[in-house]
Amino acid sequence: MTESRLDDLTARAPGLRLLTELADLIHYGRDWTRRWGPAPLAVALPSTVAEVQTIVRWANERQVSLVPSGGRTGLSGGAVAARGELVLSLERMNRVLGFDATDRLLEVEAGITLQAVHEAARSHGLLYPVDFAARGSCTIGGNVATNAGGIRVIRYGTTREWIGGLTVVAGNGELLELNRGLVKNSSGYDLRQLMIGSEGTLGVVVGVQLKLADPPPPVQTMLLALPHMDALMQVFGLFRTQLKLQAFEFFTDVALGHVLAHGAKRALDANQPYYVVAEYDAPDDRDEQAALLAFEEGVREGWISDGVIAQSEAQAAALWRLREGITESLAPRKPYKNDIALRISAMPAFLHEMQALLAREYPRMEVVWFGHIGDGNLHINVLPPGDMAQAEFLAHCERVTRLLADALQRHGGSISAEHGIGLVKKPYLGSTRSAAEIALMRGVRQVCDPNGILNPGKLFD
Ligand code: MLT
Ligand code: ZN
C-alpha cells in the first residue's frame, strides 16, 4: 500500500528526490522539541514549484497528509511528522531569485536560511532585520509559518512586517501570488497576512518577497546586572525614553549559569539575579553620553547594580553570546518551554503573579527565565530533575501550563508569542483565542484545505 502510493508519486514527478531510509525519516521527522518519535511515510525534496504542486495534488488524491518542513528549528512541534505523513522539505529550494533596488525587494525561495538572507541583503547594502540565534539553520519559509520574532522586534517588528509578497501552493495544488510586492493594496482580504503564522495549515509557501531596510547606524551593546525583578521594567522604561533601542533582552542568573557552563565567558564579576543585554544606536559621542547618563540614573535609582559597555565587536559578540547561547546550553536537558506574551503595561503585575506560581508549582525543578522582555515576551524553560521520568515531567509541566494559561487569559496575554502553537500549545489555544475566533479559523482551514492534508493535527484538531 505504502509502496504503491510512493510509486504513484514517483511516476507523476520522475525527477523528485524521495528519501525512505530510517535515518532520513528520523532526521526529517522531528524538530527541536524532540518530544515525539518521528515516523513519516517518506521525505520529499522537491526542487521546483511544479514538483510541489504535483506533491500537493497527489496528496489530495491519495489522502496522504503533508508536513511542510524548513530548518526544523521550531520549538512547538509544528514540523513534527509522527503519524505517517509525507515530509515536504523545501531545503533544496534555497536560491535567491532576484533583487529589485527600486522596490527594495529580495525575492527568495522558501528553503533559504535566514543567515543567507542576511548575507544577500548585506551584499546590496541593505538589511533584513528579523534575527535570532537559529539564523544559520532556520529557513524563511519556517519564519513565515510561525511569524518568527527574535531579538530586534522592539525596533523592527516580527516577520509579518517584512513580507512584501508570498508565492504559495494552495491546498488544491493551485499557485497563488499573494500581494506581489505592493506597498499599498486595499483590494479585499490580505491572504498574504493570513498565510503568515498559519504553521503550514493553509498552503505551502514556496517563494517570498522580502522587504529590506536601511542598515542601522553603528550600535553599542551593554550588559546590565539588576538587583531585583521590578528593576527589569523600570530600566526598560528609562532606556526606552533615553536611547534608540535595537534590542532589550533579559535573562536570570540561572540562565547565565548554564551558558557559562557551556563555554561562554563571564563579563561581570559579582552575581546578580537579573541581567539585560541592551543594544542601541550610537552613531556619535552624544549617544554614548546619553547611554552613560541613563546608566547612571539607573544606578542612582537602585535599579542597576553593575554594567559593562562592549569596547569592540568581539566583546559585543561575547555579551550577545550570554543571551543567545541559552537555548543551546539548555537543549541537552530537554527543557519544557513556555513562550508567553503580554502587553508591556501588564508585565509588572504579571511577573509577580508568575514568580509566585512557578515557585509554588515547580518546587523540585529548575526554572530558567529569559527572553524579549522589551516586547512583552518571556521564555520560561523548565528542566526535569534527574530522577524524574519524562512522562511524569511532561504531565506535571502541562498541568502548570494550564494554570499559566489561565493567568495569561486574566491578564489578556498569549500562550505563544513567537514559537507558534504546533502540537505543544494546542491544548491551551482557547486561553488566547475565543471560541468564536477558533470557529472562524476552522472555517478558513476547511476552505483552504478541504481534504485536510496540510499539517493536520497542528494548531488545532
Ligand atoms: C530564544 O529567544 O532564545 C528562543 O526563542 C527561546 C527558547 O529557546 O525557549
Ligand atoms: Zn525567543
Short mmCIF file of C-alpha atoms and ligand atoms in Angstrom, two decimals:
data_model
loop_
_atom_site.label_atom_id
_atom_site.label_comp_id
_atom_site.label_asym_id
_atom_site.label_seq_id
_atom_site.Cartn_x
_atom_site.Cartn_y
_atom_site.Cartn_z
CA MET A 1 0.00 0.00 0.00
CA THR A 2 2.70 2.44 1.12
CA GLU A 3 4.91 1.40 -1.77
CA SER A 4 2.18 1.90 -4.36
CA ARG A 5 1.41 5.42 -3.13
CA LEU A 6 5.07 6.38 -3.40
CA ASP A 7 5.42 4.63 -6.77
CA ASP A 8 2.50 6.69 -7.99
CA LEU A 9 4.18 9.90 -6.77
CA THR A 10 7.44 8.97 -8.49
CA ALA A 11 5.55 8.23 -11.70
CA ARG A 12 3.94 11.69 -11.60
CA ALA A 13 7.18 13.52 -10.71
CA PRO A 14 10.02 11.39 -12.15
CA GLY A 15 12.82 13.77 -11.07
CA LEU A 16 11.58 14.15 -7.49
CA ARG A 17 14.07 13.17 -4.78
CA LEU A 18 12.40 10.87 -2.25
CA LEU A 19 14.05 9.53 0.91
CA THR A 20 12.82 6.46 2.77
CA GLU A 21 15.88 5.32 4.76
CA LEU A 22 15.23 5.11 8.51
CA ALA A 23 17.97 7.63 9.35
CA ASP A 24 16.38 10.18 6.98
CA LEU A 25 12.90 9.57 8.35
CA ILE A 26 14.21 10.27 11.85
CA HIS A 27 16.19 13.33 10.78
CA TYR A 28 13.36 14.98 8.85
CA GLY A 29 10.51 13.76 11.06
CA ARG A 30 11.36 15.76 14.15
CA ASP A 31 12.09 19.31 15.22
CA TRP A 32 13.96 20.81 18.16
CA THR A 33 11.23 19.72 20.61
CA ARG A 34 12.46 16.09 20.47
CA ARG A 35 9.23 15.04 22.19
CA TRP A 36 7.53 12.96 19.50
CA GLY A 37 9.01 9.85 17.89
CA PRO A 38 9.45 10.69 14.20
CA ALA A 39 7.53 8.32 11.90
CA PRO A 40 6.96 9.84 8.45
CA LEU A 41 5.99 7.80 5.41
CA ALA A 42 8.84 9.33 3.40
CA VAL A 43 10.62 12.62 2.77
CA ALA A 44 10.16 14.53 -0.49
CA LEU A 45 12.79 17.10 -1.50
CA PRO A 46 11.30 18.99 -4.44
CA SER A 47 13.49 21.38 -6.39
CA THR A 48 10.77 23.22 -8.34
CA VAL A 49 7.40 24.80 -7.68
CA ALA A 50 5.89 22.40 -10.21
CA GLU A 51 7.09 19.44 -8.14
CA VAL A 52 5.49 20.94 -5.01
CA GLN A 53 2.22 21.32 -6.91
CA THR A 54 2.41 17.70 -8.06
CA ILE A 55 3.00 16.54 -4.48
CA VAL A 56 0.02 18.50 -3.17
CA ARG A 57 -2.29 17.18 -5.92
CA TRP A 58 -1.07 13.62 -5.31
CA ALA A 59 -1.59 14.02 -1.56
CA ASN A 60 -5.20 15.09 -2.14
CA GLU A 61 -5.93 12.14 -4.39
CA ARG A 62 -4.13 9.52 -2.29
CA GLN A 63 -5.22 11.02 1.07
CA VAL A 64 -1.66 11.46 2.35
CA SER A 65 -1.00 14.14 4.97
CA LEU A 66 1.84 16.57 4.27
CA VAL A 67 4.17 18.24 6.75
CA PRO A 68 5.82 21.29 5.15
CA SER A 69 9.35 21.43 6.50
CA GLY A 70 12.05 24.13 6.73
CA GLY A 71 15.05 24.00 9.10
CA ARG A 72 13.00 22.21 11.81
CA THR A 73 14.40 24.51 14.49
CA GLY A 74 10.85 25.09 15.76
CA LEU A 75 10.08 24.73 19.45
CA SER A 76 6.38 23.86 19.33
CA GLY A 77 6.24 20.67 17.27
CA GLY A 78 4.84 22.42 14.16
CA ALA A 79 7.15 20.47 11.81
CA VAL A 80 6.94 17.07 13.51
CA ALA A 81 5.89 14.12 11.31
CA ALA A 82 4.96 11.33 13.72
CA ARG A 83 1.89 9.82 12.01
CA GLY A 84 2.89 8.51 8.60
CA GLU A 85 2.88 11.89 6.83
CA LEU A 86 5.00 12.82 3.85
CA VAL A 87 7.57 15.41 4.89
CA LEU A 88 7.68 18.11 2.21
CA SER A 89 11.12 19.59 2.77
CA LEU A 90 11.85 22.85 0.98
CA GLU A 91 15.60 22.60 1.67
CA ARG A 92 16.60 22.23 -1.99
CA MET A 93 14.57 25.32 -2.91
CA ASN A 94 17.04 27.71 -1.33
CA ARG A 95 18.00 30.19 -4.03
CA VAL A 96 17.94 33.97 -4.17
CA LEU A 97 15.74 34.61 -7.21
CA GLY A 98 16.30 38.32 -7.62
CA PHE A 99 16.63 41.77 -6.14
CA ASP A 100 14.83 44.94 -7.16
CA ALA A 101 16.71 48.02 -5.99
CA THR A 102 13.80 50.38 -6.69
CA ASP A 103 11.30 48.33 -4.72
CA ARG A 104 13.95 47.17 -2.25
CA LEU A 105 12.58 43.65 -2.51
CA LEU A 106 14.64 40.49 -2.27
CA GLU A 107 12.94 37.50 -3.85
CA VAL A 108 13.91 34.11 -2.43
CA GLU A 109 12.80 30.51 -2.41
CA ALA A 110 11.28 29.40 0.88
CA GLY A 111 14.06 26.96 1.85
CA ILE A 112 16.81 29.60 2.09
CA THR A 113 18.28 30.06 5.57
CA LEU A 114 17.79 33.29 7.48
CA GLN A 115 21.55 33.77 7.53
CA ALA A 116 21.79 33.51 3.73
CA VAL A 117 19.05 36.16 3.51
CA HIS A 118 21.06 38.43 5.83
CA GLU A 119 24.11 37.98 3.61
CA ALA A 120 22.16 38.62 0.40
CA ALA A 121 20.64 41.80 1.87
CA ARG A 122 24.10 42.96 3.00
CA SER A 123 25.52 42.39 -0.48
CA HIS A 124 23.03 45.03 -1.70
CA GLY A 125 23.98 47.44 1.11
CA LEU A 126 20.68 46.79 2.91
CA LEU A 127 19.32 44.93 5.93
CA TYR A 128 16.81 42.14 6.52
CA PRO A 129 16.15 42.95 10.16
CA VAL A 130 14.49 39.84 11.62
CA ASP A 131 17.18 37.98 13.54
CA PHE A 132 17.59 35.27 16.17
CA ALA A 133 20.01 32.61 17.33
CA ALA A 134 18.82 29.83 14.97
CA ARG A 135 19.67 32.02 11.93
CA GLY A 136 22.14 29.52 10.47
CA SER A 137 19.62 26.64 10.33
CA CYS A 138 16.10 28.08 10.23
CA THR A 139 14.55 28.93 6.87
CA ILE A 140 12.46 31.84 5.65
CA GLY A 141 9.54 29.51 4.92
CA GLY A 142 9.57 28.39 8.57
CA ASN A 143 9.91 32.00 9.72
CA VAL A 144 6.79 32.87 7.72
CA ALA A 145 4.92 29.82 9.05
CA THR A 146 5.44 30.93 12.67
CA ASN A 147 5.68 34.70 12.17
CA ALA A 148 9.11 34.48 13.78
CA GLY A 149 10.18 37.32 16.05
CA GLY A 150 13.59 37.27 17.71
CA ILE A 151 15.92 39.83 19.23
CA ARG A 152 15.11 43.05 17.35
CA VAL A 153 11.32 43.03 17.34
CA ILE A 154 11.40 46.04 19.63
CA ARG A 155 12.79 48.08 16.71
CA TYR A 156 11.65 46.27 13.57
CA GLY A 157 8.62 44.15 14.44
CA THR A 158 8.10 40.48 13.55
CA THR A 159 8.45 38.65 10.20
CA ARG A 160 4.95 39.84 9.27
CA GLU A 161 6.21 43.40 8.75
CA TRP A 162 8.82 42.34 6.20
CA ILE A 163 6.87 40.23 3.76
CA GLY A 164 6.03 42.08 0.55
CA GLY A 165 4.62 39.05 -1.23
CA LEU A 166 4.26 35.29 -0.99
CA THR A 167 4.10 32.55 -3.59
CA VAL A 168 2.00 29.75 -2.16
CA VAL A 169 0.89 26.35 -3.39
CA ALA A 170 -2.71 26.19 -2.18
CA GLY A 171 -4.32 23.11 -0.63
CA ASN A 172 -5.66 22.05 -4.05
CA GLY A 173 -2.28 22.46 -5.78
CA GLU A 174 -3.02 25.80 -7.44
CA LEU A 175 -0.39 28.53 -7.39
CA LEU A 176 -1.19 31.79 -5.59
CA GLU A 177 0.82 35.01 -5.95
CA LEU A 178 -0.17 36.98 -2.87
CA ASN A 179 0.29 40.78 -2.81
CA ARG A 180 3.10 40.72 -5.42
CA GLY A 181 5.32 43.17 -3.54
CA LEU A 182 2.81 46.03 -3.48
CA VAL A 183 3.25 48.63 -0.75
CA LYS A 184 -0.42 49.54 -0.85
CA ASN A 185 -3.11 47.08 -1.84
CA SER A 186 -6.58 47.71 -0.50
CA SER A 187 -8.38 45.12 -2.60
CA GLY A 188 -10.04 42.87 -0.07
CA TYR A 189 -8.71 40.23 2.31
CA ASP A 190 -4.94 40.19 2.69
CA LEU A 191 -4.33 36.48 2.08
CA ARG A 192 -0.57 37.03 2.40
CA GLN A 193 -1.03 38.04 6.04
CA LEU A 194 -3.41 35.13 6.60
CA MET A 195 -0.69 32.71 5.49
CA ILE A 196 1.87 34.26 7.85
CA GLY A 197 1.71 32.40 11.17
CA SER A 198 -0.59 29.67 9.78
CA GLU A 199 2.02 26.95 10.51
CA GLY A 200 1.71 25.22 7.14
CA THR A 201 -2.02 24.55 7.56
CA LEU A 202 -3.35 26.80 4.77
CA GLY A 203 -0.85 26.35 1.96
CA VAL A 204 2.79 25.58 1.20
CA VAL A 205 4.91 28.74 0.99
CA VAL A 206 7.38 28.26 -1.86
CA GLY A 207 8.58 31.81 -2.53
CA VAL A 208 8.91 35.02 -0.53
CA GLN A 209 9.41 38.66 -1.47
CA LEU A 210 11.24 40.24 1.45
CA LYS A 211 11.27 43.95 2.14
CA LEU A 212 14.72 45.27 3.01
CA ALA A 213 15.62 48.21 5.26
CA ASP A 214 18.45 50.71 5.52
CA PRO A 215 21.32 49.27 7.54
CA PRO A 216 21.31 50.53 11.13
CA PRO A 217 23.72 53.23 12.29
CA PRO A 218 26.65 51.99 14.42
CA VAL A 219 25.29 50.37 17.58
CA GLN A 220 26.56 49.78 21.10
CA THR A 221 25.96 46.75 23.26
CA MET A 222 25.67 46.97 27.04
CA LEU A 223 25.30 44.26 29.65
CA LEU A 224 23.49 45.30 32.83
CA ALA A 225 23.12 43.48 36.14
CA LEU A 226 19.92 44.20 38.07
CA PRO A 227 19.25 43.59 41.76
CA HIS A 228 15.55 42.66 41.60
CA MET A 229 12.75 41.76 39.22
CA ASP A 230 10.89 45.10 39.33
CA ALA A 231 14.06 46.76 38.03
CA LEU A 232 13.60 45.00 34.67
CA MET A 233 10.65 47.08 33.58
CA GLN A 234 11.95 50.20 35.37
CA VAL A 235 15.23 50.08 33.43
CA PHE A 236 13.34 49.31 30.24
CA GLY A 237 11.15 52.40 30.76
CA LEU A 238 14.25 54.52 31.38
CA PHE A 239 16.27 53.23 28.45
CA ARG A 240 13.37 53.37 26.07
CA THR A 241 12.91 57.09 26.64
CA GLN A 242 16.63 57.99 26.63
CA LEU A 243 18.02 55.73 23.88
CA LYS A 244 17.07 54.42 20.46
CA LEU A 245 16.88 50.75 21.39
CA GLN A 246 17.58 47.96 18.90
CA ALA A 247 17.19 45.21 21.47
CA PHE A 248 16.39 44.80 25.16
CA GLU A 249 16.79 41.18 26.21
CA PHE A 250 16.85 39.71 29.69
CA PHE A 251 17.93 36.54 31.47
CA THR A 252 18.36 35.36 35.03
CA ASP A 253 21.43 34.22 36.95
CA VAL A 254 20.16 30.64 36.49
CA ALA A 255 20.27 31.06 32.70
CA LEU A 256 23.71 32.68 32.97
CA GLY A 257 24.98 29.68 34.94
CA HIS A 258 24.03 27.34 32.10
CA VAL A 259 25.62 29.46 29.37
CA LEU A 260 28.85 29.81 31.37
CA ALA A 261 28.93 26.05 31.95
CA HIS A 262 28.57 25.72 28.17
CA GLY A 263 31.75 27.69 27.50
CA ALA A 264 30.72 31.37 27.45
CA LYS A 265 32.92 33.88 29.32
CA ARG A 266 31.76 35.78 32.39
CA ALA A 267 31.53 39.54 31.72
CA LEU A 268 30.75 40.91 35.21
CA ASP A 269 32.29 39.83 38.49
CA ALA A 270 29.56 39.70 41.11
CA ASN A 271 26.43 37.63 40.62
CA GLN A 272 23.07 39.39 40.40
CA PRO A 273 19.64 37.81 39.91
CA TYR A 274 18.77 39.53 36.60
CA TYR A 275 20.70 40.63 33.53
CA VAL A 276 19.86 42.67 30.44
CA VAL A 277 21.62 42.89 27.09
CA ALA A 278 20.69 46.24 25.58
CA GLU A 279 21.68 47.32 22.10
CA TYR A 280 21.13 50.91 20.98
CA ASP A 281 22.01 53.25 18.13
CA ALA A 282 25.27 55.06 18.88
CA PRO A 283 26.42 56.86 15.75
CA ASP A 284 28.24 59.58 17.69
CA ASP A 285 29.53 60.69 21.10
CA ARG A 286 26.21 62.24 22.08
CA ASP A 287 24.51 58.82 22.00
CA GLU A 288 27.29 57.26 24.04
CA GLN A 289 26.91 60.10 26.53
CA ALA A 290 23.14 59.56 26.67
CA ALA A 291 23.71 55.87 27.38
CA LEU A 292 26.09 56.67 30.24
CA LEU A 293 23.63 59.16 31.73
CA ALA A 294 20.82 56.59 31.52
CA PHE A 295 23.07 54.02 33.15
CA GLU A 296 24.00 56.42 35.97
CA GLU A 297 20.37 57.30 36.56
CA GLY A 298 19.54 53.58 36.80
CA VAL A 299 22.32 53.13 39.36
CA ARG A 300 21.13 56.15 41.39
CA GLU A 301 17.57 54.78 41.44
CA GLY A 302 18.87 51.43 42.71
CA TRP A 303 17.68 49.60 39.55
CA ILE A 304 21.15 48.77 38.16
CA SER A 305 23.95 47.30 40.23
CA ASP A 306 26.63 46.82 37.59
CA GLY A 307 27.23 47.02 33.87
CA VAL A 308 29.69 46.95 31.03
CA ILE A 309 29.73 48.50 27.55
CA ALA A 310 31.37 46.49 24.79
CA GLN A 311 34.62 48.10 23.59
CA SER A 312 34.88 46.09 20.39
CA GLU A 313 32.80 43.97 18.06
CA ALA A 314 34.32 40.85 19.60
CA GLN A 315 33.24 42.00 23.07
CA ALA A 316 29.75 42.81 21.81
CA ALA A 317 29.55 39.29 20.36
CA ALA A 318 30.70 37.85 23.70
CA LEU A 319 27.94 39.78 25.53
CA TRP A 320 25.36 38.60 22.99
CA ARG A 321 26.53 35.03 23.46
CA LEU A 322 25.42 35.21 27.10
CA ARG A 323 21.87 35.73 25.86
CA GLU A 324 21.83 33.89 22.54
CA GLY A 325 23.59 30.79 23.88
CA ILE A 326 20.83 29.98 26.40
CA THR A 327 18.68 27.72 24.20
CA GLU A 328 21.66 25.66 23.07
CA SER A 329 23.04 25.34 26.60
CA LEU A 330 19.70 24.00 27.89
CA ALA A 331 18.94 21.68 24.95
CA PRO A 332 20.71 18.56 26.32
CA ARG A 333 18.37 18.69 29.36
CA LYS A 334 15.26 18.61 27.11
CA PRO A 335 13.51 21.57 28.75
CA TYR A 336 9.77 22.13 28.74
CA LYS A 337 9.26 25.50 27.07
CA ASN A 338 6.75 28.27 27.55
CA ASP A 339 6.76 31.26 25.21
CA ILE A 340 4.31 33.81 26.52
CA ALA A 341 3.30 37.33 25.52
CA LEU A 342 1.72 40.19 27.40
CA ARG A 343 1.15 43.84 26.83
CA ILE A 344 4.14 45.64 28.28
CA SER A 345 1.84 47.56 30.63
CA ALA A 346 0.59 44.24 32.08
CA MET A 347 4.11 42.91 32.63
CA PRO A 348 4.95 44.22 36.15
CA ALA A 349 1.83 42.74 37.79
CA PHE A 350 2.07 39.54 35.79
CA LEU A 351 5.74 38.98 36.66
CA HIS A 352 4.90 38.88 40.36
CA GLU A 353 1.98 36.52 39.91
CA MET A 354 4.05 34.26 37.66
CA GLN A 355 7.04 34.20 40.00
CA ALA A 356 4.80 33.03 42.86
CA LEU A 357 3.07 30.46 40.63
CA LEU A 358 6.31 28.96 39.35
CA ALA A 359 7.90 28.81 42.81
CA ARG A 360 4.80 27.07 44.18
CA GLU A 361 4.27 24.62 41.31
CA TYR A 362 7.86 23.72 40.45
CA PRO A 363 9.48 23.23 43.87
CA ARG A 364 11.80 20.46 42.64
CA MET A 365 12.60 21.81 39.21
CA GLU A 366 14.99 24.35 37.85
CA VAL A 367 13.12 27.15 36.09
CA VAL A 368 15.05 29.29 33.61
CA TRP A 369 13.59 32.64 32.56
CA PHE A 370 14.83 34.76 29.73
CA GLY A 371 13.61 36.46 26.60
CA HIS A 372 12.48 39.54 24.80
CA ILE A 373 11.12 41.46 27.75
CA GLY A 374 11.04 44.71 25.77
CA ASP A 375 8.39 43.09 23.53
CA GLY A 376 6.45 41.63 26.45
CA ASN A 377 7.72 38.15 25.53
CA LEU A 378 9.07 35.78 28.20
CA HIS A 379 10.57 32.34 27.67
CA ILE A 380 10.16 30.05 30.65
CA ASN A 381 12.17 26.83 30.33
CA VAL A 382 11.67 24.14 32.96
CA LEU A 383 14.35 21.48 33.44
CA PRO A 384 13.49 17.97 34.63
CA PRO A 385 15.09 16.70 37.82
CA GLY A 386 17.49 13.86 37.05
CA ASP A 387 15.35 11.26 38.82
CA MET A 388 12.02 12.07 37.15
CA ALA A 389 10.65 10.04 34.22
CA GLN A 390 9.96 12.06 31.06
CA ALA A 391 6.22 11.24 31.05
CA GLU A 392 5.79 12.34 34.68
CA PHE A 393 7.76 15.52 33.99
CA LEU A 394 5.64 16.41 30.95
CA ALA A 395 2.38 15.71 32.75
CA HIS A 396 3.48 17.97 35.61
CA CYS A 397 4.54 20.80 33.25
CA GLU A 398 1.29 20.54 31.32
CA ARG A 399 -0.72 20.90 34.49
CA VAL A 400 1.28 24.02 35.43
CA THR A 401 0.95 25.41 31.89
CA ARG A 402 -2.83 25.19 32.30
CA LEU A 403 -2.50 27.45 35.37
CA LEU A 404 -0.18 29.76 33.46
CA ALA A 405 -2.65 29.88 30.56
CA ASP A 406 -5.44 30.85 32.99
CA ALA A 407 -3.26 33.63 34.41
CA LEU A 408 -2.43 34.82 30.90
CA GLN A 409 -6.10 34.86 29.99
CA ARG A 410 -6.85 37.05 33.00
CA HIS A 411 -4.03 39.44 32.05
CA GLY A 412 -5.00 39.49 28.33
CA GLY A 413 -1.83 37.70 27.15
CA SER A 414 -0.98 34.94 24.69
CA ILE A 415 0.24 31.38 25.19
CA SER A 416 2.57 31.77 22.20
CA ALA A 417 4.49 34.93 21.39
CA GLU A 418 6.72 33.68 18.57
CA HIS A 419 7.17 29.89 18.62
CA GLY A 420 3.69 29.04 17.33
CA ILE A 421 1.09 26.60 18.62
CA GLY A 422 2.07 23.42 16.75
CA LEU A 423 1.46 20.32 18.87
CA VAL A 424 2.91 21.70 22.11
CA LYS A 425 0.50 24.57 22.77
CA LYS A 426 -2.59 23.11 21.12
CA PRO A 427 -4.40 22.31 24.39
CA TYR A 428 -4.11 25.94 25.51
CA LEU A 429 -5.19 27.76 22.35
CA GLY A 430 -8.56 28.53 23.92
CA SER A 431 -6.90 30.66 26.62
CA THR A 432 -5.70 33.12 23.97
CA ARG A 433 -8.36 32.84 21.25
CA SER A 434 -12.11 32.95 21.84
CA ALA A 435 -14.40 30.11 20.76
CA ALA A 436 -15.75 32.36 18.00
CA GLU A 437 -12.23 33.04 16.73
CA ILE A 438 -11.31 29.35 16.73
CA ALA A 439 -14.52 28.51 14.86
CA LEU A 440 -13.56 31.08 12.19
CA MET A 441 -10.05 29.66 11.98
CA ARG A 442 -11.50 26.18 11.48
CA GLY A 443 -13.70 27.51 8.69
CA VAL A 444 -10.72 29.15 6.95
CA ARG A 445 -8.74 25.94 7.20
CA GLN A 446 -11.62 23.92 5.76
CA VAL A 447 -11.89 26.26 2.76
CA CYS A 448 -8.12 26.34 2.09
CA ASP A 449 -7.58 22.61 2.61
CA PRO A 450 -10.89 20.75 2.20
CA ASN A 451 -9.29 17.28 2.32
CA GLY A 452 -7.30 18.07 5.47
CA ILE A 453 -3.90 17.15 4.05
CA LEU A 454 -1.89 20.21 5.18
CA ASN A 455 -0.13 19.67 8.50
CA PRO A 456 -3.14 18.02 10.18
CA GLY A 457 -3.16 17.92 13.97
CA LYS A 458 -1.14 21.14 14.28
CA LEU A 459 -2.59 24.39 15.69
CA PHE A 460 -5.95 22.71 16.40
CA ASP A 461 -7.63 19.37 15.59
C1 MLT B 1 15.12 32.40 22.20
O1 MLT B 1 14.67 33.55 22.17
O2 MLT B 1 16.31 32.19 22.50
C2 MLT B 1 14.20 31.23 21.91
O3 MLT B 1 13.11 31.72 21.17
C3 MLT B 1 13.68 30.72 23.23
C4 MLT B 1 13.71 29.30 23.70
O4 MLT B 1 14.59 28.51 23.38
O5 MLT B 1 12.81 28.96 24.54
ZN ZN B 2 12.77 33.92 21.57
#
